Tab-separated table of C-alpha atoms in Angstrom:
chain	number	residue	atom	x	y	z
A	10	GLU	CA	-13.199	18.623	8.602
A	11	SER	CA	-14.458	18.089	5.062
A	12	LEU	CA	-16.074	21.498	5.353
A	13	MET	CA	-12.695	22.980	6.270
A	14	ASP	CA	-11.306	21.588	3.022
A	15	GLU	CA	-14.256	23.030	1.079
A	16	LEU	CA	-13.902	26.428	2.742
A	17	ALA	CA	-10.208	26.497	1.907
A	18	GLU	CA	-11.002	25.666	-1.710
A	19	ALA	CA	-13.574	28.476	-1.878
A	20	LEU	CA	-11.109	30.925	-0.314
A	21	GLY	CA	-8.236	29.837	-2.537
A	22	MET	CA	-6.229	28.817	0.541
A	23	ASP	CA	-4.206	25.780	1.450
A	24	PRO	CA	-6.460	23.635	3.700
A	25	LEU	CA	-3.637	23.231	6.206
A	26	GLU	CA	-3.080	26.981	6.387
A	27	LEU	CA	-6.779	27.505	7.112
A	28	ARG	CA	-6.516	24.960	9.907
A	29	ARG	CA	-3.441	26.664	11.328
A	30	LYS	CA	-5.327	29.955	11.520
A	31	ASN	CA	-8.208	28.341	13.391
A	32	LEU	CA	-6.464	25.941	15.785
A	33	LEU	CA	-7.401	26.409	19.426
A	34	GLN	CA	-4.821	27.974	21.705
A	35	GLN	CA	-4.564	28.177	25.473
A	36	GLY	CA	-6.720	31.098	26.593
A	37	ASP	CA	-9.158	30.835	23.674
A	38	LEU	CA	-12.916	30.625	24.178
A	39	THR	CA	-14.835	27.608	22.882
A	40	ILE	CA	-18.210	27.872	21.146
A	41	THR	CA	-19.833	27.708	24.611
A	42	SER	CA	-17.637	30.594	25.859
A	43	GLN	CA	-15.501	28.299	28.024
A	44	LYS	CA	-11.955	29.584	28.427
A	45	LEU	CA	-9.287	26.984	27.735
A	46	VAL	CA	-7.109	27.376	30.813
A	47	GLN	CA	-5.229	24.065	30.519
A	48	PRO	CA	-2.334	23.508	28.064
A	49	THR	CA	-3.566	23.370	24.469
A	50	ILE	CA	-0.922	21.719	22.266
A	51	ILE	CA	-2.867	20.851	19.112
A	52	SER	CA	-0.703	23.187	16.997
A	53	GLU	CA	2.472	21.345	18.010
A	54	MET	CA	0.746	18.024	17.378
A	55	MET	CA	-0.378	18.947	13.865
A	56	GLU	CA	3.061	20.167	12.827
A	57	HIS	CA	4.589	16.925	14.120
A	58	VAL	CA	2.124	14.778	12.170
A	59	LEU	CA	2.701	16.813	9.003
A	60	GLU	CA	6.432	16.180	9.301
A	61	LYS	CA	6.065	12.551	10.373
A	62	THR	CA	3.879	11.670	7.376
A	63	ASP	CA	5.792	13.783	4.844
A	64	TYR	CA	2.359	15.226	4.115
A	65	PHE	CA	3.173	18.069	1.740
A	66	ALA	CA	5.596	16.060	-0.419
A	67	LYS	CA	3.066	13.227	-0.797
A	68	ARG	CA	0.229	15.592	-1.591
A	69	GLU	CA	2.251	17.186	-4.385
A	70	ALA	CA	3.459	13.834	-5.733
A	71	TYR	CA	-0.095	12.466	-5.849
A	72	LYS	CA	-1.177	15.321	-8.147
A	73	LYS	CA	0.956	13.784	-10.907
A	74	GLN	CA	-0.736	10.374	-10.800
A	75	THR	CA	-2.519	8.807	-13.751
A	76	GLY	CA	-4.477	5.591	-14.126
A	77	SER	CA	-7.497	4.038	-12.434
A	78	LYS	CA	-5.845	3.600	-9.033
A	79	GLN	CA	-4.751	6.783	-7.321
A	80	LYS	CA	-3.512	7.676	-3.862
A	81	GLY	CA	-4.752	10.443	-1.621
A	82	ILE	CA	-3.862	11.888	1.760
A	83	GLY	CA	-5.962	13.719	4.304
A	84	LEU	CA	-5.436	15.282	7.723
A	85	ILE	CA	-7.853	16.379	10.436
A	86	THR	CA	-7.704	17.852	13.923
A	87	CYS	CA	-10.243	17.321	16.690
A	88	TYR	CA	-10.924	17.964	20.340
A	89	ARG	CA	-13.277	16.394	22.847
A	90	GLY	CA	-14.383	17.092	26.381
A	91	ALA	CA	-13.009	14.753	29.043
A	92	GLY	CA	-15.602	12.809	31.005
A	93	LEU	CA	-19.307	13.518	31.470
A	94	GLY	CA	-18.792	17.197	32.112
A	95	ALA	CA	-21.888	19.327	32.736
A	96	GLU	CA	-24.162	16.545	31.471
A	97	THR	CA	-24.281	14.931	34.905
A	98	ALA	CA	-22.167	14.515	38.036
A	99	ASP	CA	-18.955	12.661	37.109
A	100	ALA	CA	-18.544	11.050	40.529
A	101	SER	CA	-16.993	7.709	41.446
A	102	GLY	CA	-16.252	5.543	44.465
A	103	CYS	CA	-13.770	2.844	45.408
A	104	MET	CA	-12.314	0.766	48.226
A	105	VAL	CA	-8.600	0.170	48.832
A	106	THR	CA	-7.723	-2.472	51.424
A	107	ALA	CA	-4.319	-3.684	52.631
A	108	LEU	CA	-4.020	-7.221	54.002
A	109	GLU	CA	-1.569	-8.381	56.679
A	110	ASP	CA	0.796	-9.870	54.078
A	111	GLY	CA	1.091	-6.542	52.242
A	112	THR	CA	-1.292	-7.483	49.460
A	113	VAL	CA	-3.557	-4.612	48.410
A	114	LEU	CA	-7.109	-5.190	47.179
A	115	ILE	CA	-8.776	-2.511	45.078
A	116	ASN	CA	-12.436	-2.377	44.141
A	117	SER	CA	-14.042	0.265	41.953
A	118	GLY	CA	-17.626	1.026	41.044
A	119	THR	CA	-16.539	1.804	37.477
A	120	ALA	CA	-16.615	-1.221	35.176
A	121	GLU	CA	-13.790	-2.612	33.069
A	122	ASN	CA	-14.929	-3.064	29.455
A	123	GLY	CA	-11.681	-4.463	28.103
A	124	GLN	CA	-9.944	-1.110	27.674
A	125	GLY	CA	-7.388	-1.818	30.411
A	126	LEU	CA	-9.059	-0.023	33.317
A	127	LYS	CA	-7.920	-2.624	35.857
A	128	THR	CA	-4.306	-2.122	34.856
A	129	ALA	CA	-4.596	1.664	34.905
A	130	TYR	CA	-6.225	1.625	38.345
A	131	THR	CA	-3.560	-0.749	39.636
A	132	GLN	CA	-0.788	1.568	38.450
A	133	ILE	CA	-2.503	4.618	39.951
A	134	VAL	CA	-2.812	2.936	43.352
A	135	ALA	CA	0.788	1.726	43.137
A	136	GLU	CA	1.906	5.300	42.495
A	137	ALA	CA	-0.194	6.820	45.274
A	138	LEU	CA	0.469	4.148	47.917
A	139	GLY	CA	4.082	3.355	47.035
A	140	VAL	CA	3.657	-0.389	46.570
A	141	ARG	CA	4.619	-2.732	43.751
A	142	VAL	CA	2.114	-3.354	40.972
A	143	GLU	CA	2.352	-7.108	41.513
A	144	ASP	CA	1.164	-6.658	45.118
A	145	ILE	CA	-2.163	-5.185	43.988
A	146	HIS	CA	-5.235	-7.202	43.042
A	147	HIS	CA	-8.320	-5.716	41.356
A	148	ILE	CA	-11.690	-7.135	42.422
A	149	GLY	CA	-14.390	-7.276	39.747
A	150	VAL	CA	-17.149	-4.680	39.945
A	151	ASP	CA	-20.129	-5.813	42.001
A	152	THR	CA	-22.599	-3.292	43.432
A	153	HIS	CA	-23.250	-5.723	46.313
A	154	ALA	CA	-19.804	-4.721	47.546
A	155	ILE	CA	-19.144	-1.234	46.121
A	156	PRO	CA	-21.470	1.657	45.251
A	157	ASP	CA	-22.373	2.213	41.619
A	158	SER	CA	-20.000	4.786	40.135
A	159	GLY	CA	-21.871	5.429	36.931
A	160	MET	CA	-21.463	4.179	33.420
A	161	THR	CA	-18.200	3.400	31.657
A	162	VAL	CA	-18.894	6.004	29.016
A	163	ALA	CA	-17.679	9.436	27.915
A	164	SER	CA	-14.049	8.262	28.029
A	165	ARG	CA	-14.219	8.866	31.794
A	166	GLY	CA	-12.748	5.651	33.198
A	167	THR	CA	-9.244	6.898	33.959
A	168	VAL	CA	-9.582	10.671	33.780
A	169	MET	CA	-12.437	10.831	36.321
A	170	GLY	CA	-13.249	7.282	37.460
A	171	ALA	CA	-9.797	6.853	38.966
A	172	GLN	CA	-9.961	9.996	41.102
A	173	ALA	CA	-11.515	8.060	44.003
A	174	MET	CA	-8.902	5.326	43.613
A	175	LYS	CA	-6.078	7.840	44.015
A	176	LYS	CA	-7.859	9.532	46.927
A	177	ALA	CA	-8.347	6.272	48.837
A	178	ALA	CA	-4.769	5.136	48.233
A	179	LEU	CA	-3.367	8.419	49.524
A	180	GLU	CA	-5.519	8.197	52.653
A	181	LEU	CA	-4.356	4.634	53.285
A	182	ARG	CA	-0.759	5.757	52.770
A	183	VAL	CA	-1.126	8.231	55.650
A	184	MET	CA	-2.329	5.410	57.929
A	185	VAL	CA	0.522	3.104	56.940
A	186	LEU	CA	3.081	5.867	57.456
A	187	GLU	CA	1.791	6.396	60.993
A	188	THR	CA	2.694	2.836	61.963
A	189	ALA	CA	5.889	2.791	59.872
A	190	ARG	CA	7.174	5.844	61.770
A	191	GLN	CA	6.631	4.039	65.063
A	192	MET	CA	8.370	0.876	63.845
A	193	LEU	CA	11.342	2.886	62.514
A	194	ASN	CA	11.543	5.085	65.647
A	195	ALA	CA	11.406	8.102	63.347
A	196	SER	CA	11.853	11.544	64.887
A	197	PRO	CA	9.380	14.336	64.119
A	198	LEU	CA	11.905	15.694	61.608
A	199	ASP	CA	12.397	12.373	59.790
A	200	GLU	CA	10.564	11.808	56.521
A	201	VAL	CA	9.400	8.252	55.864
A	202	ILE	CA	9.145	7.103	52.247
A	203	ILE	CA	7.103	4.186	50.882
A	204	GLU	CA	8.595	2.879	47.654
A	205	ASP	CA	8.440	-0.553	45.991
A	206	SER	CA	6.584	-1.905	49.067
A	207	ILE	CA	9.382	-0.815	51.414
A	208	CYS	CA	9.085	1.869	54.108
A	209	TYR	CA	12.369	3.662	54.881
A	210	LEU	CA	13.830	6.856	56.299
A	211	LYS	CA	14.709	9.375	53.619
A	212	SER	CA	17.781	10.421	55.628
A	213	ASP	CA	18.902	6.798	56.108
A	214	PRO	CA	17.433	4.436	53.449
A	215	ALA	CA	19.141	1.465	55.102
A	216	LYS	CA	16.785	1.877	58.002
A	217	SER	CA	13.687	0.249	56.542
A	218	VAL	CA	10.780	-2.085	57.158
A	219	PRO	CA	8.704	-4.034	54.617
A	220	PHE	CA	5.249	-2.696	53.777
A	221	SER	CA	3.917	-6.167	54.645
A	222	ALA	CA	5.381	-5.965	58.169
A	223	VAL	CA	3.727	-2.591	58.714
A	224	CYS	CA	0.385	-3.992	57.554
A	225	ASN	CA	0.766	-6.986	59.856
A	226	THR	CA	1.454	-4.709	62.810
A	227	ARG	CA	-1.524	-2.491	62.048
A	228	LEU	CA	-3.848	-5.479	61.748
A	229	TRP	CA	-2.827	-7.042	65.063
A	230	THR	CA	-2.935	-3.722	66.886
A	231	GLY	CA	-6.466	-3.082	65.681
A	232	LYS	CA	-5.642	-0.239	63.307
A	233	GLN	CA	-7.575	0.616	60.160
A	234	LEU	CA	-6.275	-0.913	56.902
A	235	SER	CA	-9.119	-0.139	54.533
A	236	VAL	CA	-10.320	3.134	53.008
A	237	TYR	CA	-13.496	3.866	51.121
A	238	ALA	CA	-13.413	7.073	49.089
A	239	TRP	CA	-15.919	8.954	46.966
A	240	SER	CA	-14.790	11.605	44.509
A	241	GLU	CA	-16.950	14.386	43.119
A	242	PRO	CA	-15.686	16.663	40.358
A	243	LYS	CA	-15.590	20.428	40.599
A	244	GLN	CA	-18.819	22.252	39.821
A	245	LEU	CA	-19.156	23.399	36.216
A	246	VAL	CA	-21.222	26.513	35.590
A	247	PHE	CA	-23.202	25.791	32.432
A	248	ASP	CA	-26.586	27.100	31.252
A	249	HIS	CA	-28.432	24.282	29.478
A	250	THR	CA	-30.972	26.766	28.107
A	251	THR	CA	-28.501	29.031	26.331
A	252	GLY	CA	-25.814	26.393	25.768
A	253	GLN	CA	-23.194	28.679	27.292
A	254	GLY	CA	-20.685	28.104	30.057
A	255	ASP	CA	-18.064	25.561	31.122
A	256	VAL	CA	-18.987	22.199	29.626
A	257	PHE	CA	-16.020	20.009	30.599
A	258	PRO	CA	-13.208	20.216	33.151
A	259	THR	CA	-10.631	19.819	30.393
A	260	TYR	CA	-10.273	18.699	26.767
A	261	SER	CA	-8.344	16.073	24.807
A	262	TYR	CA	-6.870	16.932	21.410
A	263	GLY	CA	-6.086	14.769	18.393
A	264	CYS	CA	-4.569	14.963	14.936
A	265	VAL	CA	-5.060	12.137	12.426
A	266	ALA	CA	-3.584	11.684	8.935
A	267	ALA	CA	-4.844	9.001	6.559
A	268	GLU	CA	-3.325	7.674	3.336
A	269	VAL	CA	-5.512	5.766	0.873
A	270	GLU	CA	-5.528	4.263	-2.606
A	271	VAL	CA	-8.801	4.587	-4.514
A	272	ASP	CA	-9.773	2.280	-7.366
A	273	LEU	CA	-11.783	4.664	-9.540
A	274	GLU	CA	-13.272	1.827	-11.618
A	275	THR	CA	-14.582	-0.365	-8.800
A	276	GLY	CA	-14.857	2.160	-5.981
A	277	TYR	CA	-12.719	0.051	-3.646
A	278	VAL	CA	-10.753	2.077	-1.111
A	279	ASP	CA	-7.570	0.594	0.294
A	280	VAL	CA	-6.664	2.407	3.495
A	281	LEU	CA	-2.876	2.239	3.416
A	282	LYS	CA	-1.814	3.979	6.613
A	283	VAL	CA	-3.276	5.976	9.477
A	284	THR	CA	-1.095	8.129	11.700
A	285	SER	CA	-2.952	9.075	14.856
A	286	ALA	CA	-1.573	11.519	17.445
A	287	HIS	CA	-3.308	12.260	20.742
A	288	ASP	CA	-2.777	14.515	23.722
A	289	CYS	CA	-3.198	12.204	26.706
A	290	GLY	CA	-2.191	14.655	29.432
A	291	THR	CA	-0.242	12.107	31.475
A	292	VAL	CA	0.108	8.689	29.838
A	293	VAL	CA	-0.603	6.182	32.627
A	294	ASN	CA	0.281	3.144	30.500
A	295	PRO	CA	1.783	3.716	27.012
A	296	ASP	CA	0.944	0.227	25.746
A	297	LEU	CA	-2.705	0.514	26.768
A	298	ALA	CA	-2.904	4.007	25.299
A	299	LYS	CA	-1.538	2.829	21.966
A	300	GLY	CA	-3.881	-0.150	22.079
A	301	GLN	CA	-6.815	2.248	22.404
A	302	ILE	CA	-5.551	4.176	19.388
A	303	TYR	CA	-5.108	1.027	17.293
A	304	GLY	CA	-8.628	-0.102	18.148
A	305	GLY	CA	-9.917	3.366	17.370
A	306	ILE	CA	-8.285	3.276	13.950
A	307	ALA	CA	-9.992	-0.035	13.130
A	308	MET	CA	-13.402	1.255	14.227
A	309	GLY	CA	-12.884	4.613	12.552
A	310	MET	CA	-11.998	2.831	9.324
A	311	GLY	CA	-15.333	1.042	9.468
A	312	LEU	CA	-17.100	4.362	9.915
A	313	GLY	CA	-15.200	5.779	6.962
A	314	VAL	CA	-15.598	3.115	4.302
A	315	THR	CA	-17.888	0.187	5.167
A	316	GLU	CA	-20.280	0.436	8.107
A	317	GLU	CA	-23.842	1.629	7.581
A	318	VAL	CA	-27.210	0.865	9.138
A	319	GLU	CA	-29.870	0.975	6.435
A	320	VAL	CA	-33.285	2.191	7.562
A	321	ASP	CA	-36.166	2.317	5.062
A	322	LYS	CA	-39.550	3.552	6.341
A	323	GLY	CA	-38.675	2.479	9.851
A	324	LYS	CA	-37.426	-0.986	8.859
A	325	VAL	CA	-33.782	-1.849	9.527
A	326	GLY	CA	-32.227	-3.386	6.424
A	327	THR	CA	-28.980	-4.515	8.028
A	328	PRO	CA	-30.019	-6.790	10.900
A	329	ASN	CA	-26.910	-9.030	10.804
A	330	PHE	CA	-23.183	-8.836	10.290
A	331	ASP	CA	-23.470	-10.525	6.887
A	332	SER	CA	-24.711	-7.189	5.525
A	333	TYR	CA	-23.279	-4.758	8.068
A	334	ILE	CA	-19.628	-4.848	7.018
A	335	PHE	CA	-16.901	-3.952	9.506
A	336	PRO	CA	-13.128	-4.228	9.099
A	337	THR	CA	-11.307	-7.353	10.209
A	338	ALA	CA	-7.648	-7.994	10.934
A	339	MET	CA	-7.188	-8.524	7.175
A	340	ASP	CA	-8.387	-5.001	6.413
A	341	VAL	CA	-6.721	-2.746	8.965
A	342	PRO	CA	-3.978	-0.501	7.591
A	343	GLU	CA	-0.478	0.228	8.750
A	344	MET	CA	-0.952	2.157	11.976
A	345	GLU	CA	1.234	4.612	13.850
A	346	ALA	CA	0.174	5.876	17.271
A	347	ILE	CA	1.823	9.008	18.650
A	348	LEU	CA	1.359	9.975	22.300
A	349	PHE	CA	1.689	13.572	23.456
A	350	GLU	CA	1.759	14.669	27.082
A	351	CYS	CA	1.088	17.994	28.783
A	352	ASP	CA	0.771	19.329	32.335
A	353	ASP	CA	-3.004	19.161	32.720
A	354	THR	CA	-4.221	19.398	36.318
A	355	GLU	CA	-7.800	18.114	36.034
A	356	GLY	CA	-7.587	14.353	35.464
A	357	THR	CA	-6.138	11.655	37.718
A	358	TYR	CA	-2.399	12.368	37.806
A	359	GLY	CA	-3.052	14.597	34.787
A	360	ALA	CA	-4.527	11.833	32.593
A	361	LYS	CA	-7.037	12.799	29.892
A	362	SER	CA	-9.654	10.988	27.820
A	363	LEU	CA	-8.559	8.750	24.946
A	364	GLY	CA	-11.194	6.069	24.188
A	365	GLU	CA	-13.532	8.104	21.990
A	366	PRO	CA	-10.909	10.571	20.717
A	367	ALA	CA	-8.988	7.602	19.274
A	368	THR	CA	-12.008	6.681	17.149
A	369	GLU	CA	-13.860	9.799	16.124
A	370	GLY	CA	-11.255	11.500	13.935
A	371	VAL	CA	-10.265	8.489	11.838
A	372	GLY	CA	-13.330	8.319	9.585
A	373	ALA	CA	-13.019	12.030	8.852
A	374	ALA	CA	-9.328	11.707	7.970
A	375	ILE	CA	-10.074	8.817	5.606
A	376	ALA	CA	-12.922	10.799	4.042
A	377	CYS	CA	-10.614	13.764	3.438
A	378	ALA	CA	-8.036	11.465	1.839
A	379	ILE	CA	-10.634	9.917	-0.485
A	380	ASN	CA	-11.970	13.350	-1.438
A	381	ASN	CA	-8.393	14.390	-2.128
A	382	VAL	CA	-8.528	11.860	-4.979
A	383	LEU	CA	-12.101	12.457	-6.143
A	384	VAL	CA	-11.850	16.248	-6.293
A	385	ARG	CA	-8.565	16.006	-8.161
A	386	VAL	CA	-9.779	13.437	-10.722
A	387	LYS	CA	-13.543	13.995	-10.984
A	388	GLY	CA	-14.064	17.429	-9.549
A	389	GLU	CA	-16.604	15.849	-7.198
A	390	ARG	CA	-16.782	15.595	-3.420
A	391	LEU	CA	-18.591	13.044	-1.242
A	392	ARG	CA	-20.327	14.282	1.895
A	393	ARG	CA	-21.929	11.192	3.478
A	394	LEU	CA	-20.192	8.308	5.182
A	395	PRO	CA	-19.391	5.557	4.545
A	396	PHE	CA	-17.479	6.125	1.320
A	397	ASP	CA	-18.254	2.636	0.000
A	398	LEU	CA	-18.004	1.223	-3.520
A	399	GLU	CA	-21.238	2.759	-4.795
A	400	ARG	CA	-20.641	6.238	-3.454
A	401	VAL	CA	-17.069	6.367	-4.739
A	402	VAL	CA	-18.086	5.280	-8.259
A	403	LEU	CA	-21.576	6.765	-8.568
A	404	GLY	CA	-21.586	9.473	-5.942
A	405	LYS	CA	-24.649	7.983	-4.215
A	406	SER	CA	-25.900	4.893	-2.434
A	407	LEU	CA	-28.074	2.340	-4.234
A	408	ARG	CA	-29.245	0.679	-1.048
A	409	ALA	CA	-32.804	1.056	0.169
A	410	GLY	CA	-32.549	3.189	3.282
A	411	GLY	CA	-28.902	3.999	2.695
A	412	ASN	CA	-27.782	7.595	2.996
A	413	ALA	CA	-27.773	9.307	-0.385
């Protein structure tokens, strides 16, 4: 993204206009010759962020600043493949079990790392099975009880890891409906609905039976109440030798704007605000999605201005957190998370990756905002993160093993 700003400067173009000309569109080919067949809404996202942040007005106003403390603004766009893609099989397994009281137990081979996977899986099963969220209980991952479903990496937990959860819940729904039809004396033409843990006739909603009663009947008549499912993604045709082909089933898109104030005498950078917009496909849980974005902003800020591992002749110079500086709650800026949705068909209920996308663009946006100040005042541009005190003032790192 810094290179985009430099290219625009060399071409005598507005950096945003250069970005507009190069934004991906549906039907475009990526660098690996993969055709983008799913909705590609990054253009809409960027225009929204520009308006939301009053980007152009601020950029012009900042040109008139004087003094040792000056503000800057930067904007970047990014996209990332969802899941493991062609790297390895993005498969997952799970078990969904209904008990006689209507409680539903779910167990996945994909681990919860604190990102809210248990909640997302619970909501997905509730949607597929037709039961209340409060009736579902998530069992912790244990490969004694459920097959290993791979690592919780590549932002795959919901987009791919939940596919088996949805599959199992839908299969269990078919079994429950079989018994519910018998209990409701439904005709072959009657449609039975399961909603909020109640089974009822679509033509006569008053004619209903609790989900718990159906489960009780199935249990004591010896019918199956548990489904194990394994989900394998579609095959991606990719040549690892040439680096060409379809790399991921779909892509997530992001647009991040950062506003900073740079102290030109001390080099201190105050990150004032970060506006982070992301295409999530279908947002399973808005609060969790925004939480991922907020966490990503904090981590991305560390990448942008403070965090660095010093290595000098093979020796790590930052072995502890007293020298490896990361942002705390006192440092994080004002944050605004914007969620976009589109009709993507690849992920679970259309969900797309968000964990890594929420982080990776923030450091670049902050870097562009800082360079917005440095190029304007000094005619200089920094090219290595983090943009800490020394680099902002001197243009280089003084640490042994630090990036120049």
